[in-house]
Coordinates of C-alpha atoms in Angstrom, one line a residue:
M1 CA -56.3 -13.1 20.3
L2 CA -54.1 -15.1 22.3
K3 CA -51.4 -14.4 19.8
E4 CA -52.1 -10.7 20.0
R5 CA -51.6 -10.7 23.8
R6 CA -48.3 -12.8 23.9
S7 CA -46.9 -10.3 21.1
R8 CA -47.9 -7.1 23.3
L9 CA -46.5 -8.9 26.4
L10 CA -43.3 -9.7 24.7
R11 CA -42.9 -6.1 23.7
D12 CA -43.5 -4.6 27.0
L13 CA -40.8 -7.3 28.4
R14 CA -38.3 -6.0 25.9
R15 CA -39.4 -2.4 26.6
C16 CA -38.8 -2.7 30.2
A17 CA -35.8 -4.8 29.9
L18 CA -34.0 -1.7 28.0
L19 CA -35.3 0.8 30.4
T20 CA -33.7 -1.1 33.2
I21 CA -30.5 -1.6 31.5
A22 CA -30.4 2.1 30.6
G23 CA -31.2 2.7 34.0
A24 CA -28.4 0.7 35.5
A25 CA -25.7 2.4 32.9
I26 CA -26.8 5.6 34.0
S27 CA -26.5 4.7 37.7
T28 CA -23.4 2.7 36.9
Q29 CA -21.9 6.1 35.0
S30 CA -23.1 8.5 38.1
A31 CA -21.3 5.9 40.6
K32 CA -18.0 6.2 38.7
S33 CA -18.0 9.6 38.7
A34 CA -19.0 10.6 42.0
D35 CA -17.1 13.4 44.3
I36 CA -16.7 12.8 47.9
T37 CA -15.9 16.0 49.8
V38 CA -13.9 16.4 52.8
T39 CA -14.8 19.4 54.9
T40 CA -13.2 18.7 58.4
N41 CA -9.7 18.0 59.5
A42 CA -10.8 15.7 62.1
D43 CA -9.3 12.1 62.1
S44 CA -12.9 10.7 61.8
G45 CA -16.2 11.5 61.6
T46 CA -18.9 13.0 59.0
G47 CA -16.9 14.9 56.3
S48 CA -13.2 13.5 57.2
L49 CA -10.6 11.9 55.0
R50 CA -11.3 8.5 57.0
E51 CA -14.9 8.4 56.0
A52 CA -14.1 9.4 52.5
L53 CA -11.9 6.6 51.8
T54 CA -14.0 4.1 53.7
N55 CA -17.1 5.0 51.7
A56 CA -15.1 5.6 48.1
Q57 CA -16.5 3.5 45.3
S58 CA -14.1 2.7 42.1
G59 CA -14.0 5.9 40.0
D60 CA -14.7 8.3 42.9
R61 CA -12.9 11.5 43.3
I62 CA -12.0 12.7 47.0
V63 CA -12.4 16.6 46.9
F64 CA -10.7 18.7 49.8
D65 CA -13.1 21.6 50.6
F66 CA -10.7 24.1 52.7
P67 CA -10.7 27.8 52.4
A68 CA -7.2 28.0 53.6
N69 CA -4.0 25.5 54.0
T70 CA -5.2 22.9 56.5
T71 CA -3.2 19.9 58.5
I72 CA -5.3 16.7 59.0
T73 CA -3.7 14.7 62.1
L74 CA -4.2 11.1 62.2
G75 CA -5.1 8.9 65.2
S76 CA -4.7 5.9 63.3
S77 CA -3.7 4.1 60.0
L78 CA -5.8 5.1 57.0
P79 CA -8.0 2.7 55.3
S80 CA -6.4 0.9 52.3
I81 CA -7.3 2.0 48.8
T82 CA -8.3 -0.7 46.7
S83 CA -9.9 0.8 43.6
D84 CA -9.7 3.4 41.1
L85 CA -9.5 7.0 43.0
S86 CA -8.2 10.2 42.7
F87 CA -7.6 13.7 44.8
T88 CA -8.3 17.3 44.3
T89 CA -8.8 20.7 46.3
L90 CA -11.5 22.6 45.4
N91 CA -9.8 25.8 45.9
A92 CA -6.9 26.5 44.1
G93 CA -3.6 27.4 46.1
V94 CA -4.8 25.4 49.1
T95 CA -2.6 22.7 50.6
V96 CA -3.8 20.1 52.7
I97 CA -1.1 18.1 54.8
I98 CA -2.0 14.7 55.9
D99 CA 0.4 14.5 59.0
R100 CA 0.9 10.6 59.4
G101 CA 1.8 11.0 63.1
G102 CA 4.0 7.8 63.1
F103 CA 1.1 5.5 61.7
A104 CA 1.5 3.5 58.5
A105 CA 1.7 5.0 55.1
L106 CA -1.2 5.5 53.1
D107 CA -1.7 2.2 51.2
L108 CA -2.5 2.1 47.5
A109 CA -3.7 -1.4 47.5
G110 CA -5.2 -1.7 44.1
G111 CA -6.8 0.0 41.2
T112 CA -5.4 3.0 39.1
I113 CA -4.9 5.8 41.5
N114 CA -3.9 9.3 40.9
P115 CA -2.4 10.8 44.2
T116 CA -1.3 14.1 42.4
G117 CA -2.3 16.7 44.8
L118 CA -1.7 15.0 48.1
T119 CA 0.7 16.1 50.7
V120 CA 1.6 13.3 53.0
D121 CA 4.1 14.0 56.1
N122 CA 5.6 12.3 58.8
A123 CA 8.4 13.1 61.5
V124 CA 10.4 9.9 60.4
D125 CA 11.9 9.5 57.1
D126 CA 10.4 6.3 55.7
P127 CA 7.7 6.0 52.9
D128 CA 4.8 8.2 53.0
I129 CA 2.8 6.4 50.2
I130 CA 3.1 2.8 49.2
A131 CA 1.6 1.5 46.0
S132 CA 1.3 -2.3 46.2
A133 CA 2.5 -4.5 42.9
S134 CA -1.2 -4.8 41.8
S135 CA -1.7 -0.9 41.5
V136 CA -1.3 1.6 38.8
V137 CA -0.3 4.9 39.7
V138 CA -1.2 8.0 37.4
G139 CA -0.9 11.7 37.7
N140 CA 0.0 14.9 35.8
G141 CA 1.0 17.0 38.8
T142 CA 2.8 16.8 42.2
V143 CA 2.7 14.5 44.9
T144 CA 4.8 15.7 48.4
G145 CA 6.1 12.9 50.4
D146 CA 8.3 9.9 49.8
M147 CA 6.8 7.1 47.7
T148 CA 7.5 3.6 47.0
I149 CA 5.7 2.2 44.1
L150 CA 6.0 -1.7 43.6
G151 CA 3.3 -1.5 40.8
A152 CA 3.3 0.5 37.6
L153 CA 3.8 4.4 37.5
S154 CA 2.1 6.0 34.5
P155 CA 2.5 9.7 34.2
G156 CA -0.5 11.5 32.9
A157 CA -4.3 11.9 33.4
N158 CA -4.7 8.4 33.2
A159 CA -3.2 5.3 32.1
N160 CA -4.3 5.3 28.6
A161 CA -2.0 4.9 25.6
G162 CA -0.9 8.2 24.4
T163 CA -1.6 10.5 27.4
I164 CA 1.4 12.6 28.0
G165 CA 2.0 14.0 31.7
T166 CA 4.6 14.7 34.3
F167 CA 4.6 13.0 37.8
D168 CA 6.4 15.2 40.1
V169 CA 7.4 13.8 43.4
V170 CA 8.8 16.1 45.9
G171 CA 10.6 13.8 48.0
D172 CA 12.1 10.3 47.3
L173 CA 10.9 7.9 45.0
D174 CA 11.4 3.9 45.4
L175 CA 10.3 2.4 42.0
S176 CA 12.3 -0.8 42.8
N177 CA 11.0 -3.9 41.5
G178 CA 8.2 -1.7 39.9
Q179 CA 7.5 -0.5 36.3
L180 CA 7.6 3.0 34.6
Q181 CA 5.3 3.3 31.9
V182 CA 6.1 6.0 29.4
D183 CA 4.4 7.5 26.5
L184 CA 6.5 9.0 23.8
N185 CA 4.8 11.2 20.9
A186 CA 6.2 12.4 17.7
S187 CA 3.7 14.3 15.3
N188 CA 2.7 17.8 14.2
G189 CA 6.7 18.7 14.0
S190 CA 7.3 18.2 17.6
T191 CA 7.9 15.6 20.2
S192 CA 6.5 15.1 23.8
E193 CA 7.1 12.5 26.4
D194 CA 6.0 11.1 30.1
R195 CA 8.3 12.4 32.6
V196 CA 9.0 11.8 36.2
T197 CA 11.0 14.4 38.4
V198 CA 12.1 13.9 41.7
S199 CA 13.6 16.5 44.2
G200 CA 15.1 13.8 46.5
D201 CA 16.4 10.6 45.5
A202 CA 15.1 8.2 42.8
T203 CA 15.8 4.6 43.0
V204 CA 14.9 2.1 40.4
T205 CA 16.7 -1.3 41.2
G206 CA 15.2 -4.3 39.2
A207 CA 12.5 -1.7 37.8
T208 CA 11.6 -2.2 34.0
L209 CA 10.7 0.2 31.4
A210 CA 7.8 0.0 29.1
F211 CA 7.4 2.7 26.2
R212 CA 4.5 3.3 24.2
F213 CA 4.5 5.2 21.1
S214 CA 2.3 7.3 19.2
G215 CA 2.8 9.4 16.2
D216 CA 4.5 9.0 13.0
Q217 CA 7.3 11.4 12.9
F218 CA 10.0 9.7 14.9
Q219 CA 13.6 10.1 13.5
T220 CA 16.9 9.7 14.3
G221 CA 18.4 11.9 16.9
Q222 CA 15.5 12.9 18.7
Q223 CA 15.8 12.9 22.4
F224 CA 13.5 12.3 25.1
L225 CA 14.1 12.9 28.9
I226 CA 11.9 10.6 31.3
L227 CA 13.4 10.7 34.8
D228 CA 14.9 13.5 36.2
A229 CA 16.3 12.8 40.1
G230 CA 17.4 15.9 42.1
T231 CA 20.1 14.3 44.2
A232 CA 20.7 11.1 43.0
L233 CA 19.5 8.4 40.8
S234 CA 20.2 5.0 41.9
T235 CA 21.3 2.2 39.7
T236 CA 19.8 1.5 36.4
F237 CA 16.4 -0.1 35.2
S238 CA 16.6 -3.8 34.3
N239 CA 16.3 -3.5 30.8
Q240 CA 17.7 0.1 30.4
T241 CA 20.3 -1.2 28.1
D242 CA 17.6 -2.7 25.6
A243 CA 17.1 -1.4 22.3
F244 CA 13.4 -0.5 21.9
A245 CA 11.8 -1.0 18.7
I246 CA 9.4 1.9 17.4
P247 CA 6.1 0.4 15.6
N248 CA 5.8 1.0 12.0
R249 CA 9.3 2.3 11.9
P250 CA 11.5 -0.5 11.0
F251 CA 14.6 1.0 10.8
L252 CA 14.6 2.8 14.0
E253 CA 15.0 2.1 17.7
L254 CA 15.1 4.0 21.0
I255 CA 18.2 3.5 23.4
A256 CA 19.4 5.2 26.6
D257 CA 21.3 8.2 25.8
T258 CA 25.0 8.2 26.5
S259 CA 26.0 11.0 24.4
G260 CA 26.6 13.3 27.4
A261 CA 23.6 15.4 26.6
F262 CA 22.0 14.3 30.1
T263 CA 23.4 14.5 33.6
A264 CA 24.0 11.6 35.9
D265 CA 21.1 12.1 37.8
Q266 CA 18.7 12.0 34.7
L267 CA 18.1 9.2 32.0
G268 CA 17.2 10.0 28.8
F269 CA 16.7 8.2 25.6
T270 CA 17.5 8.8 21.8
V271 CA 16.1 7.5 18.6
Q272 CA 18.9 6.3 16.3
D273 CA 19.2 4.1 13.3
N274 CA 19.0 0.5 14.1
G275 CA 21.1 -0.8 11.0
V276 CA 18.5 -3.3 10.1
S277 CA 18.6 -4.1 6.4
F278 CA 16.2 -2.1 4.0
A279 CA 15.7 -5.4 2.2
T280 CA 13.6 -6.6 5.4
V281 CA 10.6 -4.7 4.6
V282 CA 10.5 -5.7 0.8
D283 CA 10.2 -8.9 -1.3
G284 CA 9.9 -8.0 -4.8
C285 CA 12.7 -8.8 -7.4
N286 CA 13.1 -5.3 -8.7
Q287 CA 12.3 -3.9 -5.1
L288 CA 15.3 -5.9 -3.6
S289 CA 17.5 -4.6 -6.2
A290 CA 16.4 -1.1 -5.5
V291 CA 17.1 -0.9 -1.8
A292 CA 20.5 -2.3 -2.7
I293 CA 21.2 1.3 -4.3
L294 CA 19.4 3.0 -1.3
E295 CA 21.9 0.9 1.0
D296 CA 24.6 2.1 -0.7
L297 CA 23.8 5.9 0.2
R298 CA 23.0 5.0 3.6
G299 CA 25.0 6.6 6.5
T300 CA 26.5 9.0 3.7
G301 CA 24.4 12.3 4.8
H302 CA 21.9 11.9 1.8
T303 CA 18.8 13.8 2.7
G304 CA 16.4 11.5 1.2
V305 CA 18.0 8.2 2.4
D306 CA 18.0 9.4 5.7
A307 CA 14.4 10.4 5.4
L308 CA 13.7 6.8 4.3
V309 CA 15.6 5.6 7.7
N310 CA 12.8 7.4 9.6
S311 CA 10.1 6.0 7.2
S312 CA 7.5 3.3 7.6
G313 CA 7.7 -0.2 5.4
D314 CA 5.3 1.5 3.3
T315 CA 7.1 4.3 2.6
M316 CA 10.4 2.1 1.8
S317 CA 8.4 0.2 -0.4
S318 CA 7.3 2.9 -2.5
A319 CA 10.6 4.4 -2.7
A320 CA 11.7 1.2 -4.3
N321 CA 9.1 1.2 -6.6
A322 CA 9.8 4.4 -7.7
L323 CA 13.5 3.9 -8.2
S324 CA 13.0 1.0 -9.9
G325 CA 13.2 1.1 -13.9
S326 CA 10.6 -1.7 -14.3
I327 CA 8.8 0.5 -17.0
Y328 CA 11.6 0.0 -19.5
P329 CA 11.6 -3.7 -19.9
S330 CA 7.8 -3.6 -19.6
L331 CA 7.7 -1.3 -22.7
I332 CA 9.0 -4.5 -24.6
G333 CA 6.1 -6.8 -23.2
A334 CA 3.4 -4.1 -24.3
E335 CA 5.0 -3.5 -27.7
I336 CA 5.1 -7.3 -28.4
T337 CA 1.3 -7.7 -27.5
H338 CA 0.5 -4.4 -29.4
I339 CA 2.3 -5.7 -32.6
Q340 CA 0.7 -9.4 -32.5
N341 CA -2.6 -7.9 -32.2
N342 CA -2.2 -5.5 -35.1
L343 CA -1.0 -8.7 -36.9
E344 CA -4.2 -10.1 -36.0
S345 CA -6.0 -7.2 -37.3
I346 CA -4.6 -7.5 -40.9
R347 CA -5.2 -11.2 -40.8
D348 CA -9.0 -10.8 -40.2
R349 CA -9.1 -8.2 -42.9
V350 CA -7.3 -10.2 -45.5
M351 CA -8.0 -13.8 -44.6
L352 CA -10.4 -15.7 -46.9
Q353 CA -11.9 -12.5 -48.7
R354 CA -14.1 -12.9 -51.7
Y355 CA -14.9 -10.5 -54.1
E356 CA -18.2 -11.4 -55.7
G357 CA -18.8 -9.6 -59.1
V358 CA -15.1 -8.4 -59.2
A359 CA -13.0 -9.8 -62.3
P360 CA -9.6 -10.8 -61.6
P361 CA -7.2 -9.5 -60.3
A362 CA -9.3 -8.1 -57.6
I363 CA -8.0 -5.0 -55.8
M364 CA -9.1 -4.2 -52.0
S365 CA -7.9 -1.3 -50.3
W366 CA -8.8 -0.4 -46.8
A367 CA -8.7 2.1 -44.1
R368 CA -9.4 1.5 -40.0
A369 CA -8.8 3.6 -37.2
Y370 CA -8.2 1.5 -34.2
G371 CA -7.8 2.0 -30.4
V372 CA -6.5 -0.1 -27.5
S373 CA -6.6 -0.6 -24.0
A374 CA -4.5 -3.0 -22.1
Q375 CA -3.9 -3.8 -18.5
V376 CA -1.3 -6.1 -16.6
K377 CA -1.3 -6.7 -12.9
E378 CA 1.7 -6.9 -10.4
D379 CA 3.0 -10.4 -10.9
H380 CA 4.1 -12.9 -8.5
C381 CA 7.8 -11.2 -8.0
K382 CA 5.8 -7.9 -7.3
T383 CA 7.1 -6.2 -10.4
L384 CA 4.5 -3.5 -11.2
G385 CA 2.2 -3.9 -13.7
Y386 CA 1.1 -1.2 -16.2
Y387 CA -2.1 0.4 -18.1
Q388 CA -1.5 0.8 -21.8
E389 CA -3.7 3.0 -24.3
F390 CA -3.2 3.3 -28.0
G391 CA -4.6 4.6 -30.7
G392 CA -3.9 4.6 -34.7
M393 CA -4.7 4.1 -38.3
E394 CA -4.4 1.0 -40.1
L395 CA -4.0 1.3 -44.0
G396 CA -3.8 -1.6 -46.7
L397 CA -3.8 -2.9 -50.3
A398 CA -4.6 -6.3 -51.2
V399 CA -4.5 -8.1 -55.0
S400 CA -6.1 -11.5 -55.5
N401 CA -6.1 -13.4 -58.6
Q402 CA -8.1 -16.8 -59.7
Q403 CA -5.5 -19.3 -58.6
G404 CA -6.3 -19.0 -55.0
L405 CA -3.2 -16.4 -54.5
S406 CA -3.7 -12.8 -53.0
S407 CA -0.6 -10.5 -51.8
H408 CA -1.2 -7.7 -49.3
C409 CA 0.6 -4.6 -47.9
F410 CA -0.2 -2.9 -44.9
A411 CA 1.0 -0.1 -42.3
H412 CA 0.1 1.1 -38.9
L413 CA 0.7 4.4 -37.7
G414 CA -0.1 5.0 -34.0
G415 CA 0.6 6.6 -30.9
G416 CA -0.2 6.0 -27.0
K417 CA 1.2 5.8 -23.7
V418 CA 2.0 3.5 -20.9
E419 CA 1.5 4.0 -17.1
T420 CA 3.2 2.0 -14.3
S421 CA 0.4 1.1 -11.7
G422 CA 1.6 1.9 -8.2
A423 CA 4.3 4.3 -9.1
D424 CA 4.3 7.5 -11.1
Q425 CA 5.9 6.3 -14.2
H426 CA 4.8 7.1 -17.8
A427 CA 5.9 6.7 -21.2
D428 CA 4.5 8.3 -24.3
I429 CA 5.3 6.1 -27.7
E430 CA 4.9 6.8 -31.1
S431 CA 5.3 3.6 -33.5
Y432 CA 5.4 3.3 -37.3
R433 CA 5.2 -0.1 -38.8
G434 CA 4.9 -1.8 -42.2
G435 CA 4.7 -5.1 -43.8
G436 CA 3.4 -7.5 -46.1
S437 CA 1.7 -11.1 -46.3
V438 CA 0.8 -13.9 -49.0
E439 CA -2.1 -16.2 -48.9
Y440 CA -3.1 -19.3 -50.5
V441 CA -6.3 -20.9 -50.5
G442 CA -6.4 -24.5 -52.0
E443 CA -8.8 -27.4 -52.1
T444 CA -8.3 -28.7 -48.5
L445 CA -6.3 -26.0 -46.8
Y446 CA -5.0 -22.6 -46.7
L447 CA -1.8 -20.9 -45.9
L448 CA -1.0 -17.3 -44.7
A449 CA 2.4 -15.7 -44.3
A450 CA 3.1 -12.4 -43.0
G451 CA 5.8 -10.4 -41.7
G452 CA 7.4 -6.7 -41.4
A453 CA 9.2 -4.0 -39.5
G454 CA 8.8 -0.9 -37.6
V455 CA 10.5 1.9 -35.6
Q456 CA 9.4 3.4 -32.2
S457 CA 10.1 6.5 -30.6
Y458 CA 9.7 6.8 -26.6
D459 CA 9.8 9.7 -24.2
V460 CA 9.7 8.3 -20.4
S461 CA 9.3 10.3 -17.3
R462 CA 9.9 8.3 -13.7
S463 CA 8.6 10.6 -10.4
L464 CA 11.0 10.1 -7.6
A465 CA 9.1 12.6 -5.5
V466 CA 8.5 9.7 -2.6
I467 CA 12.5 10.2 -1.9
E468 CA 12.6 13.6 0.1
G469 CA 14.9 16.0 -2.3
S470 CA 14.4 14.1 -5.1
T471 CA 12.6 15.3 -8.4
S472 CA 12.0 13.2 -11.6
A473 CA 14.2 11.5 -14.6
Q474 CA 13.6 11.7 -18.2
S475 CA 14.7 9.9 -21.2
S476 CA 13.7 9.9 -24.8
F477 CA 15.5 6.9 -27.2
D478 CA 14.1 5.0 -30.2
G479 CA 13.3 1.0 -30.8
T480 CA 12.8 -1.1 -33.8
S481 CA 10.8 -4.2 -34.0
Q482 CA 10.4 -7.0 -36.5
F483 CA 7.6 -9.5 -36.5
G484 CA 6.1 -12.6 -38.5
Y485 CA 3.1 -14.6 -38.6
F486 CA 2.2 -17.9 -40.3
E487 CA -1.1 -19.7 -40.5
S488 CA -2.3 -23.0 -41.6
G489 CA -6.1 -24.0 -41.7
T490 CA -9.0 -25.5 -43.4
V491 CA -12.4 -24.6 -44.3
F492 CA -15.6 -26.8 -44.4
S493 CA -19.0 -25.7 -44.3
W494 CA -22.0 -26.8 -41.9
H495 CA -25.5 -25.2 -41.6
A496 CA -24.4 -22.5 -43.8
I497 CA -21.7 -21.3 -41.7
N498 CA -18.1 -21.5 -42.8
W499 CA -16.0 -23.4 -40.0
I500 CA -12.3 -22.6 -39.8
P501 CA -9.8 -24.5 -37.6
Y502 CA -6.2 -23.6 -37.7
L503 CA -3.0 -23.2 -36.2
G504 CA -0.9 -20.1 -36.0
L505 CA 2.6 -18.9 -35.1
H506 CA 3.7 -15.3 -34.3
G507 CA 7.4 -14.5 -34.1
T508 CA 8.1 -10.7 -32.6
R509 CA 11.3 -8.8 -31.6
V510 CA 11.4 -5.6 -30.1
E511 CA 14.8 -3.8 -29.4
L512 CA 15.4 -0.6 -27.6
D513 CA 18.1 1.7 -28.0
P514 CA 20.6 2.6 -25.1
I515 CA 18.8 4.7 -22.2
A516 CA 20.5 7.7 -20.8
E517 CA 18.1 9.7 -18.2
A518 CA 18.6 13.5 -17.6
G519 CA 16.9 15.0 -14.5
D520 CA 17.4 13.9 -11.1
V521 CA 21.5 13.8 -10.3
D522 CA 21.3 10.9 -7.9
F523 CA 19.0 8.5 -9.3
S524 CA 19.0 9.0 -12.9
L525 CA 19.4 5.7 -14.8
S526 CA 21.5 4.6 -17.8
N527 CA 21.8 1.2 -19.5
A528 CA 22.6 -0.4 -22.8
G529 CA 19.0 -0.9 -24.1
G530 CA 17.5 -4.1 -24.4
S531 CA 15.7 -6.8 -26.6
G532 CA 12.6 -9.0 -26.0
D533 CA 11.6 -12.0 -28.3
A534 CA 8.1 -13.7 -28.4
L535 CA 7.3 -16.7 -30.0
R536 CA 3.5 -17.4 -29.7
G537 CA 1.3 -20.4 -31.1
V538 CA -2.2 -19.8 -31.9
L539 CA -4.8 -22.8 -31.9
G540 CA -7.9 -21.2 -32.9
L541 CA -11.5 -21.9 -34.6
G542 CA -13.2 -19.4 -36.7
L543 CA -16.9 -19.0 -37.9
Q544 CA -17.8 -17.1 -41.3
Q545 CA -21.0 -16.3 -42.5
S546 CA -22.1 -13.9 -45.4
G547 CA -25.6 -12.7 -46.3
N548 CA -27.4 -9.6 -47.9
M549 CA -28.8 -7.0 -46.1
G550 CA -31.2 -4.4 -47.2
L551 CA -28.2 -2.0 -47.4
G552 CA -25.9 -4.6 -49.6
P553 CA -23.9 -7.8 -48.5
A554 CA -22.8 -8.3 -44.9
T555 CA -20.2 -10.8 -43.4
T556 CA -19.7 -11.9 -40.1
R557 CA -16.2 -13.3 -38.8
I558 CA -15.9 -14.9 -35.2
R559 CA -13.0 -16.6 -33.8
F560 CA -11.7 -17.6 -30.4
G561 CA -9.2 -20.2 -29.1
W562 CA -5.9 -20.2 -27.0
L563 CA -2.6 -18.3 -27.3
H564 CA 0.6 -19.7 -25.7
E565 CA 3.9 -18.1 -25.3
Y566 CA 6.8 -20.3 -25.9
L567 CA 9.8 -18.1 -24.7
D568 CA 11.0 -16.4 -21.4
P569 CA 8.1 -13.8 -21.2
N570 CA 10.3 -11.7 -19.0
E571 CA 12.8 -9.1 -20.0
I572 CA 15.5 -7.5 -17.8
F573 CA 17.3 -4.4 -18.0
V574 CA 20.9 -3.6 -15.7
S575 CA 21.3 -0.1 -15.2
S576 CA 23.6 2.1 -13.5
V577 CA 22.8 4.8 -11.1
A578 CA 24.3 8.4 -11.3
S579 CA 25.1 9.1 -8.0
P580 CA 29.0 8.3 -7.7
A581 CA 28.2 6.8 -4.3
V582 CA 26.5 4.0 -5.5
T583 CA 28.4 0.8 -6.4
S584 CA 25.6 -1.5 -7.0
L585 CA 23.7 -1.9 -10.4
L586 CA 20.1 -1.8 -10.7
T587 CA 18.6 -5.0 -12.3
D588 CA 14.9 -4.7 -13.4
S589 CA 12.6 -7.2 -14.8
G590 CA 9.4 -6.5 -16.9
V591 CA 6.0 -7.4 -15.4
N592 CA 5.2 -11.2 -16.4
A593 CA 2.0 -10.9 -18.1
G594 CA 1.6 -14.7 -18.2
R595 CA 2.1 -17.5 -20.7
D596 CA -1.3 -18.5 -21.8
W597 CA -4.3 -16.4 -23.2
G598 CA -7.8 -17.1 -24.2
F599 CA -9.1 -14.8 -26.8
M600 CA -11.9 -14.0 -29.2
R601 CA -11.8 -11.9 -32.2
V602 CA -15.1 -10.5 -34.0
Q603 CA -15.4 -8.6 -37.6
L604 CA -18.5 -7.3 -39.2
D605 CA -18.2 -6.0 -42.7
L606 CA -21.7 -4.3 -42.7
F607 CA -23.5 -1.7 -45.2
Q608 CA -21.7 0.6 -48.2
F609 CA -20.8 3.9 -47.1
L610 CA -18.5 6.4 -49.3
G611 CA -18.3 3.6 -52.2
G612 CA -17.1 0.9 -50.0
Q613 CA -18.1 -1.4 -47.1
T614 CA -18.0 -0.4 -43.5
S615 CA -16.2 -2.9 -41.1
L616 CA -16.5 -3.0 -37.4
A617 CA -13.7 -5.4 -35.2
Y618 CA -12.8 -6.1 -31.8
Q619 CA -10.1 -8.2 -30.6
G620 CA -9.7 -9.3 -27.0
Q621 CA -7.6 -11.7 -24.9
A622 CA -7.1 -12.0 -21.3
N623 CA -5.6 -14.4 -18.6
S624 CA -5.6 -14.0 -14.7
R625 CA -2.8 -11.3 -14.9
S626 CA -3.4 -9.4 -18.2
S627 CA -6.3 -8.2 -20.4
F628 CA -6.1 -6.7 -23.9
N629 CA -8.9 -5.0 -25.9
A630 CA -9.1 -3.3 -29.1
L631 CA -11.7 -1.7 -31.4
A632 CA -11.2 -1.0 -35.0
A633 CA -13.6 0.6 -37.6
G634 CA -13.2 1.8 -41.3
I635 CA -14.0 1.1 -45.0
Q636 CA -12.6 -1.2 -47.6
W637 CA -12.7 -0.7 -51.5
I638 CA -12.9 -3.1 -53.8
R639 CA -12.0 -2.8 -57.4

């Protein structure tokens, strides 16, 4: 019972606390938005301006409720304004004049104050409104009277960033040692800016400028008028000669305009190319080479490069990736891995086959369809990775005799694609390869040697749409390949399983013919082609077991191990660019897929079908940067 009461009490206390907080929030909000009405032009008393200023709280608004133009003649100085406050008139077109009568200027001593709508007058030409160093003056409208602002002036309805407005002073403005806070916007195909207009003299000795930028369409040549004095603009802002950086526009700056577009009594700024190198926003090897090409075209009037000057760092990186021809050297690495795994498939199909009940020489033929998917991630040099899909047919014939010798011939016919990750670059590939192998199985070890050659054809497309005015570039070319494999191992039985430790060595060479792109007249590439070599060692362990199933004999083969690349895993192409204004060469490195992989291979020879034995196989290898997966299915026939 006591526990239940305590629980109920806690719930009631929480509810009460929430209601109290909510009420306080509502009260606070109400206090912040209160209107205080001035209904009399008397110097003091109920409904007077003096009473309104005395009672005003932070966030209040003073509203002049007069049916016609009215003058309030002061009998003494008005109270200082020390917190957020604004002014307005209830009836449009009505002017309320505050006649100081020789008393002190209206004192804006602190807070954010919007004095637009005020008219302050005095017979003597001295400041009518003085804003202290701790105040922020805002407004989108007109103030009549001479103003001295020691604090910040921020045109607009409030001091929030992106609030555009015009602060109009009918009189003189002295902003000496103060600050002019200016919002500039470029979006939706247009520009806008905070502006201060002064009918009299504007003095800004020792004042500073503070710019705030919004929008993402700043570009060279844009002009912004921020101060327009009616009679004279005295001296300059202390930092007027500085160049102001524009956020997320690393190649642009805002500077005081000296082109003559503005008069001597106006202060305008213009956006220009700051000359910062394109290379400052990229750090990849290929990207650095690509932006050197773009730098050659900078300042030449090239539309696409001019647009990149106005772009963000991300856009520049995208343009560099689009211009880079890294897909070409990456094709070599993709082809090498594809060839190597085709050879691994042949190895699993022919290695240590036994043809029970078939008198030598035994003849085995097979056909398998296969599919490949592979992915390589961006490497440490920011070279873009790729995704690969391939499919094809594997055909073979093997002959085995009693002396442990067998020979094999095979062919792979395939087609697929390689797509660059992070840039719209695509390659369609067709490949035709053939070769042979010889196996010897002795009492203590076995040997397998295989080799062959092939041809490839490539159709490559690179989109350059990220560079304004550019389209795409295409190329068609051929290539060749040569490959070999050697393996040595031994076999022993344990627990009715054949254990097969082995060492292997892959050697592969892929060559691409010269490449000449058509399409984009500026950024099409041409190069002499290139080649790549791989030498990969294999350390593996295989497990093999055979048995009889209801539908016939079955064999399971599993192997796993480690694969290591001994040669340089990067290929490099050097290309020239079509534009005659470009003097730099484009150096592209293929993506580095790594030097070491773990691998697993599984093959199942199962039930009889169409007079032969069905076969299912999986091959996979992976490291932290890349992965490769292949599936194959088919039939083998033995005679």
